[in-house]
CSV table of C-alpha atoms in Angstrom, one decimal:
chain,number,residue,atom,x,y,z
A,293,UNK,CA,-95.8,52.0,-28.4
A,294,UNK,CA,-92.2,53.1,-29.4
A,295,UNK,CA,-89.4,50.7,-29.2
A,296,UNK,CA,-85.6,51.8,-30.2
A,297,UNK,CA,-84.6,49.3,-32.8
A,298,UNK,CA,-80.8,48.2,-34.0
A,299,UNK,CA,-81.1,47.0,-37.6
A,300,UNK,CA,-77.1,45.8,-37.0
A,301,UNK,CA,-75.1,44.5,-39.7
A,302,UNK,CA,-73.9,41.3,-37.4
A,303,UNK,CA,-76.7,41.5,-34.6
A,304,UNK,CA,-80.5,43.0,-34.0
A,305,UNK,CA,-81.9,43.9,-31.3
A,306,UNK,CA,-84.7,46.3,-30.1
A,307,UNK,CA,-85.2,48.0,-26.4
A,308,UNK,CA,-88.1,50.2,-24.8
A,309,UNK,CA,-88.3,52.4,-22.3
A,310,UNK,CA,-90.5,51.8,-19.1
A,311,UNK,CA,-90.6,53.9,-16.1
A,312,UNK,CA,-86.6,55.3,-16.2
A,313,UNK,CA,-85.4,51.7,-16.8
A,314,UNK,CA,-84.3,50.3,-20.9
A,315,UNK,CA,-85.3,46.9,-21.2
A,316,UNK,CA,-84.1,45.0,-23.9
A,317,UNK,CA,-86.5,42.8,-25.8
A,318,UNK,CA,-86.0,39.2,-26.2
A,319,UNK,CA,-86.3,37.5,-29.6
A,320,UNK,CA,-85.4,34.3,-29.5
A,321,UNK,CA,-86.4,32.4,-26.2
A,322,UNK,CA,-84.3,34.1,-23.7
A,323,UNK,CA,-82.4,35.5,-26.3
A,324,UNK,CA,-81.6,39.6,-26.9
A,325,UNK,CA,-79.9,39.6,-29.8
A,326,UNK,CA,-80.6,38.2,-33.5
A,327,UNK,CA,-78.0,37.5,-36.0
A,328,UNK,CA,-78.6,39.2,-39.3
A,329,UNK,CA,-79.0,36.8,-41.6
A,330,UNK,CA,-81.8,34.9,-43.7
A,331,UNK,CA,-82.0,32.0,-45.8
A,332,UNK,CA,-84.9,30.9,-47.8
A,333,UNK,CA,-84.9,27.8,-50.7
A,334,UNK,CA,-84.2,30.9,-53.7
A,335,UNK,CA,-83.3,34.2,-54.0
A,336,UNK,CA,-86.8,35.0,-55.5
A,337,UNK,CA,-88.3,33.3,-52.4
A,338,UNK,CA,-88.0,36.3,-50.4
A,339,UNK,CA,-90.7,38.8,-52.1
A,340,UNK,CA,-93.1,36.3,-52.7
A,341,UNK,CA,-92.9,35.3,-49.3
A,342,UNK,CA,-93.6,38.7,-47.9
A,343,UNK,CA,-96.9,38.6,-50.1
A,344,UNK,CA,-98.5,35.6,-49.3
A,345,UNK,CA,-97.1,34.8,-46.4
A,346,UNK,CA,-97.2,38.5,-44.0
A,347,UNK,CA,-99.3,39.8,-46.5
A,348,UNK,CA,-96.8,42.5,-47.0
A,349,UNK,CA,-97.1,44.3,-50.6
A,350,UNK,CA,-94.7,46.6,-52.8
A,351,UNK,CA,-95.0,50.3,-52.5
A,352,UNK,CA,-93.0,51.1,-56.1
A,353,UNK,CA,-93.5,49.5,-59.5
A,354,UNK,CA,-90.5,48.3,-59.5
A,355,UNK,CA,-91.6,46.5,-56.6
A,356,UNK,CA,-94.5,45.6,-58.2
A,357,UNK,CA,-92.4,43.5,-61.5
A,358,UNK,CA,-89.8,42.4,-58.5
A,359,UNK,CA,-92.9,40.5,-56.8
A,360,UNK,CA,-94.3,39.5,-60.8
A,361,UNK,CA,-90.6,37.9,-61.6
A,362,UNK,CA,-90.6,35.6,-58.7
A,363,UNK,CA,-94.4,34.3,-58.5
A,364,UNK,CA,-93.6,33.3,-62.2
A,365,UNK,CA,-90.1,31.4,-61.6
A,366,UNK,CA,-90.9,30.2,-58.4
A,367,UNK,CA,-93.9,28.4,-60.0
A,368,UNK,CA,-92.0,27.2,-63.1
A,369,UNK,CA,-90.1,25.4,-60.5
A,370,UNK,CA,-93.1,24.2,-58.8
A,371,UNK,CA,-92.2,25.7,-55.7
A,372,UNK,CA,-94.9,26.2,-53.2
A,373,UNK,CA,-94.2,28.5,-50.7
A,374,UNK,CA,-95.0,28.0,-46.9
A,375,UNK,CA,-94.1,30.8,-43.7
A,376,UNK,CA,-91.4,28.0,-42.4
A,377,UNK,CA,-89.2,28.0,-45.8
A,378,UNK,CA,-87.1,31.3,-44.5
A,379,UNK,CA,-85.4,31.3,-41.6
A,380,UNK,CA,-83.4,34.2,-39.6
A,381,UNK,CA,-80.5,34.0,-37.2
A,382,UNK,CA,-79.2,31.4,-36.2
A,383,UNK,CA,-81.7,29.1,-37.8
A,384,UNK,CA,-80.8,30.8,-40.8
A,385,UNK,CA,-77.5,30.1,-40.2
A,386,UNK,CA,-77.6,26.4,-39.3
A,387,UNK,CA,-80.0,25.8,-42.2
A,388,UNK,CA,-77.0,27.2,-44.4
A,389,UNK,CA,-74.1,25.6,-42.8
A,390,UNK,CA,-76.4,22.1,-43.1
A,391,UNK,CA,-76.6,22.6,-47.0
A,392,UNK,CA,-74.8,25.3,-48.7
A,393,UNK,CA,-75.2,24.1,-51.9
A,394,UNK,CA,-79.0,24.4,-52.0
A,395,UNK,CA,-80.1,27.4,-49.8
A,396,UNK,CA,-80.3,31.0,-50.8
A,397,UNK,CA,-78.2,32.9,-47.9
A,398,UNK,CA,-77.5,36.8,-46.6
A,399,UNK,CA,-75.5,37.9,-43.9
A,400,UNK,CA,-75.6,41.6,-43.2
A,401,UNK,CA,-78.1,42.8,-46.1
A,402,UNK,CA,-77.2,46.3,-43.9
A,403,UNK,CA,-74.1,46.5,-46.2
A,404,UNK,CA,-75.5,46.7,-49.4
A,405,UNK,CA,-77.9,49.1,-49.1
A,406,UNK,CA,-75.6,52.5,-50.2
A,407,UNK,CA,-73.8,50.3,-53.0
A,408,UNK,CA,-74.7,52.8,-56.5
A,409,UNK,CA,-75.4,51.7,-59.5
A,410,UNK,CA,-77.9,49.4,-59.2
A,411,UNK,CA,-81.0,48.8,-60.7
A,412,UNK,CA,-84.8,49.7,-59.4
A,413,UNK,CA,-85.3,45.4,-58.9
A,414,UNK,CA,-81.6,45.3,-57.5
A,415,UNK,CA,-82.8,48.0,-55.0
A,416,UNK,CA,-86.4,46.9,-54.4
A,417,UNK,CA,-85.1,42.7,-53.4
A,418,UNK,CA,-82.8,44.7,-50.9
A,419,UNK,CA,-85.7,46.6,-50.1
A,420,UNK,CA,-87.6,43.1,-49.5
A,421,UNK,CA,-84.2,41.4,-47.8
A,422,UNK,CA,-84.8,44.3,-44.6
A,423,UNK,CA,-88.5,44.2,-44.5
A,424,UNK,CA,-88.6,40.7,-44.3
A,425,UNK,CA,-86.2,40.9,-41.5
A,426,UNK,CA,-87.5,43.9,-40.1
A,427,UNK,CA,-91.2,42.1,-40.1
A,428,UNK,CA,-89.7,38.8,-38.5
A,429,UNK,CA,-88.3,41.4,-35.7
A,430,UNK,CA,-91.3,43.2,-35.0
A,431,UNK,CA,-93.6,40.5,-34.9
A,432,UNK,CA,-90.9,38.4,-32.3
A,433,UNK,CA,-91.0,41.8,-30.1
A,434,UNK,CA,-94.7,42.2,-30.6
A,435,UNK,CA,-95.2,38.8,-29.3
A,436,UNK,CA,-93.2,39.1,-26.4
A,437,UNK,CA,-95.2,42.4,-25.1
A,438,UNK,CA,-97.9,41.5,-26.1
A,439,UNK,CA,-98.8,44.5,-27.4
A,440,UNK,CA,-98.5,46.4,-31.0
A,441,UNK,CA,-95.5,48.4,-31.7
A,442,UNK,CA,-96.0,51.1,-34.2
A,443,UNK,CA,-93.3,53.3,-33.5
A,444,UNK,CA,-89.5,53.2,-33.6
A,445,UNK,CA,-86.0,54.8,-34.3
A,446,UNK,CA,-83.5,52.9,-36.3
A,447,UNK,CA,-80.3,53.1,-35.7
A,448,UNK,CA,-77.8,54.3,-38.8
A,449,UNK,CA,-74.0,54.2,-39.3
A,450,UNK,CA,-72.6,58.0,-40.1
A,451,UNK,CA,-72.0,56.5,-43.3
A,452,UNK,CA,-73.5,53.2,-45.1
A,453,UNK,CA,-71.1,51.3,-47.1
A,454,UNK,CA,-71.0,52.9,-50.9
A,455,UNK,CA,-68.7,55.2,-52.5
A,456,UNK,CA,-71.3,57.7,-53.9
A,457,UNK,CA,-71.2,59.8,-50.0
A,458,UNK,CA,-74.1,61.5,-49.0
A,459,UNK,CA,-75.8,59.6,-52.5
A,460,UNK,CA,-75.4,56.4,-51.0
A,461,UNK,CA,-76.5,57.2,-47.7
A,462,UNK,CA,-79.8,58.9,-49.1
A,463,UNK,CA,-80.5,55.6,-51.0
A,464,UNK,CA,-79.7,53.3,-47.5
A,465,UNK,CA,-82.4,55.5,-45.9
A,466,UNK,CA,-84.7,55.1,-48.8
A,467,UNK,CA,-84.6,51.7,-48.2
A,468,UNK,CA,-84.4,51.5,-44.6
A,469,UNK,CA,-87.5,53.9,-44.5
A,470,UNK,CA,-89.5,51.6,-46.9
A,471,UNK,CA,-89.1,48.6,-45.3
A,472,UNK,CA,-90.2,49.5,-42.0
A,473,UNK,CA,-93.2,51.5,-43.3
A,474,UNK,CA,-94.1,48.1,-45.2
A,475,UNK,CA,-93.1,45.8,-41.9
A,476,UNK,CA,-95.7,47.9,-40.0
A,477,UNK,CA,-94.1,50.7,-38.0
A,478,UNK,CA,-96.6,53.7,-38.7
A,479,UNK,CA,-93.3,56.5,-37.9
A,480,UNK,CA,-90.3,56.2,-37.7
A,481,UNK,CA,-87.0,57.9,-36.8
A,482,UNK,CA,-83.6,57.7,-37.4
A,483,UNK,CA,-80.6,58.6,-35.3
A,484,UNK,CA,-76.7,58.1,-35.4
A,485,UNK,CA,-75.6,54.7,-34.2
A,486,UNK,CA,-72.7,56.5,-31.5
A,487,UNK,CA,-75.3,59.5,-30.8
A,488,UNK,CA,-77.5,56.8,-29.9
A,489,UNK,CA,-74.7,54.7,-28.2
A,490,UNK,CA,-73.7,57.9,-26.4
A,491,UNK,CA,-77.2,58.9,-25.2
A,492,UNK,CA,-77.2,55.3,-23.1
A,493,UNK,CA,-73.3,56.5,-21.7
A,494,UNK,CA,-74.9,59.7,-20.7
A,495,UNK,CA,-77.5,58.5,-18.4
A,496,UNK,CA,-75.0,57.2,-16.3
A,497,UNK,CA,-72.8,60.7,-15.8
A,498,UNK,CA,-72.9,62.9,-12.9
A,499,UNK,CA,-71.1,65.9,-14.6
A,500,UNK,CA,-70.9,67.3,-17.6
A,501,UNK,CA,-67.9,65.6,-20.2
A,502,UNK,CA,-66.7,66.3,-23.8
A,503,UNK,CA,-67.6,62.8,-25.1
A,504,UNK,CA,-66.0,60.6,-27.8
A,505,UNK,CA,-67.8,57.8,-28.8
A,506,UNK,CA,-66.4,55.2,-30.7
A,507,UNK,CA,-68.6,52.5,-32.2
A,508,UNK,CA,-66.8,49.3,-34.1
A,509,UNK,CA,-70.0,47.5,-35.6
A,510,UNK,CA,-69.8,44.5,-37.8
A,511,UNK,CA,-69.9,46.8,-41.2
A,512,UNK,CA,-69.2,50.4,-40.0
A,513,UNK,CA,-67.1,52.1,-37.6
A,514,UNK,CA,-68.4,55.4,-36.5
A,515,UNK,CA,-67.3,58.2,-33.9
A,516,UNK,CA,-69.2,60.8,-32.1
A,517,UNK,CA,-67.6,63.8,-30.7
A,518,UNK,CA,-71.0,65.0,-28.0
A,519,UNK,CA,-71.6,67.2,-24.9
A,520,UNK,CA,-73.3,64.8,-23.0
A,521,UNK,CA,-74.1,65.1,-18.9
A,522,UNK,CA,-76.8,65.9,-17.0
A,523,UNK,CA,-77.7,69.8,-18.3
A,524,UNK,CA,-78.9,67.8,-21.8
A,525,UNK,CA,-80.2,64.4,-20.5
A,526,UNK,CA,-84.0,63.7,-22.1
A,527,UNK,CA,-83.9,66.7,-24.2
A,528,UNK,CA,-84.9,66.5,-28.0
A,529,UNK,CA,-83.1,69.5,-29.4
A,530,UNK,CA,-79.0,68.5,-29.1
A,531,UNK,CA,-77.8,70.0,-32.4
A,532,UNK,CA,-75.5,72.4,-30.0
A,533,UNK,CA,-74.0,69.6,-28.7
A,534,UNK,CA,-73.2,67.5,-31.1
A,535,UNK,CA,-69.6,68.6,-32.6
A,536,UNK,CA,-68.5,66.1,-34.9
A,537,UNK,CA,-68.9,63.0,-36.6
A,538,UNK,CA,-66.9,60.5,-39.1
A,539,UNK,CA,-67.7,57.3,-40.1
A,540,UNK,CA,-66.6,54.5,-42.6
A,541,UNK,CA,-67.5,51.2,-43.9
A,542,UNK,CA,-65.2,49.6,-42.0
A,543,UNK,CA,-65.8,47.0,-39.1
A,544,UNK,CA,-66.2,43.3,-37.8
A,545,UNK,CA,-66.8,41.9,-41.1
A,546,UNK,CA,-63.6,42.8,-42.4
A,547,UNK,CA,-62.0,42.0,-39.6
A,548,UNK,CA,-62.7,38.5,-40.4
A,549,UNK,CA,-62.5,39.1,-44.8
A,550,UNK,CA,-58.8,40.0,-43.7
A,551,UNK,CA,-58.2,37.2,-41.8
A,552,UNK,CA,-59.4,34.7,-43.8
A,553,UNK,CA,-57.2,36.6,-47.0
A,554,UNK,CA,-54.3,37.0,-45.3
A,555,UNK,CA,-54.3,33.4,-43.7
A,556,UNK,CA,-56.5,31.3,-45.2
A,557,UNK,CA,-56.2,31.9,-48.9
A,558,UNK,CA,-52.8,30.9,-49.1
A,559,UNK,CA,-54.0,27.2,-48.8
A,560,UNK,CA,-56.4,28.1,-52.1
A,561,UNK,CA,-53.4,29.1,-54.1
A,562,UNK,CA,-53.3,32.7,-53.1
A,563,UNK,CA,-49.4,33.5,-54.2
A,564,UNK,CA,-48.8,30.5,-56.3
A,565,UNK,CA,-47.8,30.4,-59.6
A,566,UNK,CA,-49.3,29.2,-63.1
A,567,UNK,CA,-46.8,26.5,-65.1
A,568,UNK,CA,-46.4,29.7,-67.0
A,569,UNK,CA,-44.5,31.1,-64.0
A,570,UNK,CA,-47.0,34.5,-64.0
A,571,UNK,CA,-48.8,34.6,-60.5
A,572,UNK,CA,-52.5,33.5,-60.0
A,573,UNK,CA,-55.0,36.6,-60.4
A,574,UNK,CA,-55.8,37.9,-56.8
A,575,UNK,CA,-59.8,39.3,-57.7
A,576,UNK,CA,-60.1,35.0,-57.6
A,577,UNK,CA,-59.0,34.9,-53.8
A,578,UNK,CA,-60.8,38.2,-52.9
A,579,UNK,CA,-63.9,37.7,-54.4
A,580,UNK,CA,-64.9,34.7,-52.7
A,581,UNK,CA,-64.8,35.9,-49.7
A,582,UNK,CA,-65.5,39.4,-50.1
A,583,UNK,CA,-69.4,39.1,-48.8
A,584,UNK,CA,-70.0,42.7,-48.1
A,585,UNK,CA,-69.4,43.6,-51.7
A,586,UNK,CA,-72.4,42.6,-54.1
A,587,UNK,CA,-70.6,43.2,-57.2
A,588,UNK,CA,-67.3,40.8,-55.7
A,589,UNK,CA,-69.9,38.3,-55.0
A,590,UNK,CA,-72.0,38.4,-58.2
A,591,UNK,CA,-68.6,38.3,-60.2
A,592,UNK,CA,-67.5,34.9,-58.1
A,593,UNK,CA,-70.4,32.9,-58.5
A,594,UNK,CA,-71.0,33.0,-62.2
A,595,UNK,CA,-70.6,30.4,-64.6
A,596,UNK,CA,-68.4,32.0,-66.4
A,597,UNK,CA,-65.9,32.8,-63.6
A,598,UNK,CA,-66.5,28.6,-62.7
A,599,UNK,CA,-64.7,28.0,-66.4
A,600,UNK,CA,-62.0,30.3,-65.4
A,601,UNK,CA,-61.2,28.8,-62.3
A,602,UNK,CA,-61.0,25.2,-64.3
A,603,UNK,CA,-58.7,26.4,-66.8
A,604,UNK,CA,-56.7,27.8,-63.8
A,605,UNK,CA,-56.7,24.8,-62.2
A,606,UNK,CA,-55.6,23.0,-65.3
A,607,UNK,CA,-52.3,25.2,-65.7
A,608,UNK,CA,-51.2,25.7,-61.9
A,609,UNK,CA,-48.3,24.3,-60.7
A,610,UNK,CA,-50.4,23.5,-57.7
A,611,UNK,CA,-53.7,22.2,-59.1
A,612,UNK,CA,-55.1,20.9,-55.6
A,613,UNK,CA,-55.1,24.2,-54.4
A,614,UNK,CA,-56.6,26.0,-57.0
A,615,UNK,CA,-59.4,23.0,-56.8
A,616,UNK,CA,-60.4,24.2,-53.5
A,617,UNK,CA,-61.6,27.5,-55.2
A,618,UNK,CA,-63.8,25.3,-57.4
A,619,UNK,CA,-65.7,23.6,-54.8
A,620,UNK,CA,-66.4,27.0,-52.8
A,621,UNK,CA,-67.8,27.7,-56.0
A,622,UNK,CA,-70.0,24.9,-56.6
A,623,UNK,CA,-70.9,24.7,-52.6
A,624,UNK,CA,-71.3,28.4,-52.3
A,625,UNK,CA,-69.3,28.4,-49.0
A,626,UNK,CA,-67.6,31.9,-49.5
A,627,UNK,CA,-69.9,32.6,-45.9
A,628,UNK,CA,-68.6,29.7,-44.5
A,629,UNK,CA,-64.7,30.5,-45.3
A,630,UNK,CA,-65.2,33.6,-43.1
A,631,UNK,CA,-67.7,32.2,-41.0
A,632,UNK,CA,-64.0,30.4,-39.9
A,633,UNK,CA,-62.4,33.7,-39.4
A,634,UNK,CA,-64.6,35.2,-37.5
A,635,UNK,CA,-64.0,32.5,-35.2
A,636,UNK,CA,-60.6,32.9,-35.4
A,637,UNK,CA,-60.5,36.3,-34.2
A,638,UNK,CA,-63.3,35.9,-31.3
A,639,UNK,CA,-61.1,32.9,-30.1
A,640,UNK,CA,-57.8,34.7,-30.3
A,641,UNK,CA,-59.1,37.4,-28.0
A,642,UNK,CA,-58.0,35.6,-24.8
A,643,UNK,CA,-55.7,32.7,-26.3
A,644,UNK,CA,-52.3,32.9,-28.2
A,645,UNK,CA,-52.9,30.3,-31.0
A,646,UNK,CA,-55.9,28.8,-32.9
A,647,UNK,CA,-56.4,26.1,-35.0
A,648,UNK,CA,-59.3,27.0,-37.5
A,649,UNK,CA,-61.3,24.5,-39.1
A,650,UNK,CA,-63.1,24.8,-42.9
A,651,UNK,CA,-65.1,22.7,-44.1
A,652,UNK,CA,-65.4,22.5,-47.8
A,653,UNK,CA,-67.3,19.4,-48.2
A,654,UNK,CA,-65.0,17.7,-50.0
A,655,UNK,CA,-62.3,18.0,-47.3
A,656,UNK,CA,-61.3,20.0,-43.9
A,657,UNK,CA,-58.9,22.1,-43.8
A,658,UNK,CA,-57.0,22.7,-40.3
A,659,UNK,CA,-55.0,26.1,-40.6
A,660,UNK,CA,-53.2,27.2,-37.2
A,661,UNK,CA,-53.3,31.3,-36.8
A,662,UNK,CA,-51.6,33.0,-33.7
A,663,UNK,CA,-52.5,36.2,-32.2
A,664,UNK,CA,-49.9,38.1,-33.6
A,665,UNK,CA,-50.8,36.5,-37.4
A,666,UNK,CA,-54.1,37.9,-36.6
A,667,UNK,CA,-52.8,40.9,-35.5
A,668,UNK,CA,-50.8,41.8,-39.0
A,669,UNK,CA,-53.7,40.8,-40.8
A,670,UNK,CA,-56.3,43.6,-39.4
A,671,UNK,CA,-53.6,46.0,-39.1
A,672,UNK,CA,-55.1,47.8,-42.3
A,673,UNK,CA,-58.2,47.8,-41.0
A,674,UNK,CA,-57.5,49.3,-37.3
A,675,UNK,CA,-55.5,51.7,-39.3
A,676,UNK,CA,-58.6,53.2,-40.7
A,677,UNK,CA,-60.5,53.1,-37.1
A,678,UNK,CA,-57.8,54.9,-35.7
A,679,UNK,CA,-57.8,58.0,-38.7
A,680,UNK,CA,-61.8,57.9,-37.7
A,681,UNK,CA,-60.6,58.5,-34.2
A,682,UNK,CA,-58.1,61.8,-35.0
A,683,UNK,CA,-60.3,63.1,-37.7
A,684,UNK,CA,-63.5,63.2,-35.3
A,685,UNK,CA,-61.3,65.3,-32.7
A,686,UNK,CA,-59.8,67.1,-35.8
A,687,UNK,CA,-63.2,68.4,-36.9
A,688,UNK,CA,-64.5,69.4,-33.1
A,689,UNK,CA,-61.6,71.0,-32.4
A,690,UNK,CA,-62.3,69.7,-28.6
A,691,UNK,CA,-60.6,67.4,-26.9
A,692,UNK,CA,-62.0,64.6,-25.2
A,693,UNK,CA,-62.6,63.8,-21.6
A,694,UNK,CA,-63.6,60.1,-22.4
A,695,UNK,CA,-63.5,57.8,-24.7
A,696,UNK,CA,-66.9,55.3,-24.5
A,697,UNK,CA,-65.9,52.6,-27.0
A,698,UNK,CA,-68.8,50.3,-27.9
A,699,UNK,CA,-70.1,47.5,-30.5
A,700,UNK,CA,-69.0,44.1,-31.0
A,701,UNK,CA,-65.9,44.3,-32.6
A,702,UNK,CA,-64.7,47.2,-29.3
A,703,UNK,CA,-64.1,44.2,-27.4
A,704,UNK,CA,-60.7,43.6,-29.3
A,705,UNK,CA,-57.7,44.2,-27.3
A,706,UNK,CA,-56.1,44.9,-30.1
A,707,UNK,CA,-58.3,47.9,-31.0
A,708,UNK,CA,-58.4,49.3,-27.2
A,709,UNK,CA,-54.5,49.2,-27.4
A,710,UNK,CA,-55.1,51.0,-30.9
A,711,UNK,CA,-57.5,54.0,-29.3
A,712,UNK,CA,-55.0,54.1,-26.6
A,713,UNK,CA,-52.0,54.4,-28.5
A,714,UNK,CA,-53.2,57.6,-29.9
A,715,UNK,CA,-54.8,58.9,-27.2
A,716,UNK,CA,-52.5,58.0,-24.3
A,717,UNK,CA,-54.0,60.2,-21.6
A,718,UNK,CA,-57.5,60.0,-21.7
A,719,UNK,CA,-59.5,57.9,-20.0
A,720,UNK,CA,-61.0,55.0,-22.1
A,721,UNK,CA,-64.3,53.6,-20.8
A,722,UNK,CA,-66.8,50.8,-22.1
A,723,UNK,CA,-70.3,49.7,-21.2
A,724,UNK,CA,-72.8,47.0,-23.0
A,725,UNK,CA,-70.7,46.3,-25.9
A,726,UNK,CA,-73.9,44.6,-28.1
A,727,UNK,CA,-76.5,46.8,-26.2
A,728,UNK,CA,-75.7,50.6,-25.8
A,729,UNK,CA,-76.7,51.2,-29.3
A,730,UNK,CA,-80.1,49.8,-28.4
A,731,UNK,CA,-80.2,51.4,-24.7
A,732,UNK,CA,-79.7,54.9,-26.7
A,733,UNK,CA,-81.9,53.9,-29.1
A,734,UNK,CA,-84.7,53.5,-27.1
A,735,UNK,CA,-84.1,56.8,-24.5
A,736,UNK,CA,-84.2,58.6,-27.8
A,737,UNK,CA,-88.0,57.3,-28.8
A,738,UNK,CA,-88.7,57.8,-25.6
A,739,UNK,CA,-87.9,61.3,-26.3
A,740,UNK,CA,-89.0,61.3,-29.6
A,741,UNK,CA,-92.5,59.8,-29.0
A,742,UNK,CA,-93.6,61.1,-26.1
């Protein structure tokens, strides 16, 4: 049985195709959609987990001493390992949010996977990080039909997040492909998150169309200049009539990293001043929040960096700020700073002001953001969706006769407005914001697996 499956860098879901109808899987309950994020009592919980608990094993010796590493320090600190000790979604989340201080967390392991430079047991725990949640998935969907699933196509950004190009989207796939082969899925397939997203759009046309689609996920933002209408509907050969892509690692998540810099920081110290009079060292305020970026992250949390911020604290002319810094260190609640933001910017989709609320254990702090705060904060950010936009037309050399917007982050007035402003007369349309990725996804197993 094939399923299409969204390995999403905020949300995953998976779809199948039955009769001429897509119909979404549930994972949760009722629920469609999974958050992706995991928790589990240590960072070296994860592999050993997969082993004894899904009896899932390494395919690469690096694998192999990854697996080694954590049987040994898990067992130094007499930790016995049961199925219930990581958690996914929302479970994972709560879990977190419950006690920050002593839970290993990941949000989005989707936007590490083309960072270069890392080592074979850097790359084989990410490896682990998507099987695990990859596994969790499957075996939710399986239960649900009823029925194995060893066949899917996994949706993938134009471009993964890394600066080495086609280098880091070579490695993403390595990983990707791995994974599922390890979670169970006997082949598997790949296809463009907007082909995919555009291949749901198309089953609805009655005419031919030029179509641009424009996906705004949590980590990427990616656009798809297709041919799309009834003369190519459930064929497998579309090279003709696909006539541009571009895509960056640009999307929800820093949506919500530049709203919680741009409004939230300021209450850490951001643009203070040490008694010295020279300003306070911005990597401190980026870092912390900066959880797409692995190196940012690692760079944060280190004991060394929790000196530095003491001795910063010591010499700031305002010391209770810089302290805040210090307990985000000590509580690891970088996720929960933007965890704020994010609901910022979901609540200042239909209201004019917002008062978020952080919690950093040691206090709450109540920081008011309006819609047009917001608004200057992402401006960067929509900047870079809109160049996406122009250079997808660009390389085509066709213009549009729709736009089909999609993913989360689409549903942002602020971004419609954006796609509008620089394409004035074209019609913009939208479907299932969370689910035409998976809809296309699973027409093009259907296709595929036939």
């Amino acid at each position: 049985m094939a399923i299409g499956f969204d390995f999403g860098t905020a949300n995953c879901s998976v779809a199948q195709v039955i009769g001429e109808q897509v119909k979404t899987i549930p994972l949760v309950g009722d629920e469609l959609y999974i958050p992706s994020t995991l928790c589990a009592p240590t960072r070296e919980s994860i592999s050993e987990y997969l082993f004894r608990c899904l009896n899932i094993s390494p395919l690469t010796d690096s694998g192999e001493n990854l697996l080694r590493r954590a049987i040994r320090m898990n067992d130094e600190e007499g930790l016995v390992l049961r199925p219930d000790d990581v958690l996914f979604g929302n479970q994972a989340l709560d879990f977190y949010l419950d006690d920050p201080k002593h839970v290993y967390y990941v949000k989005s392991p989707k936007s590490f996977l083309g960072t270069m430079g890392l080592r074979d047991m850097q790359l084989s725990f990410f490896e682990d990080l998507v099987c695990a949640m990859m596994g969790n998935i499957k075996q939710r969907a399986e239960l649900a039909l009823d029925k194995p699933i060893t066949e899917t196509v996994i949706g993938r950004p134009v471009n993964y997040h890394g600066r080495g190009g086609e280098e880091s989207n070579k490695q993403a796939i390595e990983i990707m492909q791995r994974a599922a082969q390890r979670a169970g899925f006997k082949h598997v397939e790949f296809q463009f998150e907007p082909v995919a997203a555009g291949l749901d759009y198309e089953a609805t046309l009655t005419s031919n169309k030029n179509v641009l689609v424009v996906d705004i996920g949590g980590g990427t933002s990616d656009c798809s200049l297709i041919q799309m209408g009834p003369e190519w509907i459930g064929k497998s050969q579309r090279n003709e009539t696909l006539l541009s892509h571009t895509g960056a690692a640009v999307g929800g998540n820093d949506f919500d990293i530049a709203i919680a810099f741009k409004r939230f920081m300021s209450e850490f110290g951001l643009g203070s001043h040490q008694l010295s009079g020279l300003p306070q060292p911005i990597p401190q305020f980026w870092n912390c929040i900066a959880i797409n970026d692995v190196e940012a992250q690692r760079k944060f949390y280190t004991m060394e960096n929790l000196k530095q911020l003491m001795t910063l604290t010591k010499s700031a002319q305002h010391p209770e700020q810089l302290g805040r810094l210090i307990h985000v260190h000590r509580g690891t609640l970088g996720h929960s700073i933007v965890r704020a933001a994010e609901k910022t910017k979901i609540a200042l989709g239909d209201q004019a002001h917002y008062s978020a609320e952080i919690d950093l254990l040691a206090e709450v702090l109540n920081i008011d953001v309006s819609y047009e705060q917001m608004e200057t904060a992402i401006a960067d950010t929509v900047d870079k969706i809109k160049r996406l936009v122009l250079d997808a037309i660009a390389h085509a050399q066709v213009t549009p006769d729709v736009v089909f917007i999609t993913g989360g982050s689409a549903r942002s007035p602020i971004v419609r407005q954006a796609i509008k402003d620089i394409l004035p007369n074209i019609e913009i349309v939208s479907g299932n914001y969370f689910g035409s990725v998976t809809a296309g996804l699973a027409r093009w197993a259907n296709t595929c697996f036939k």
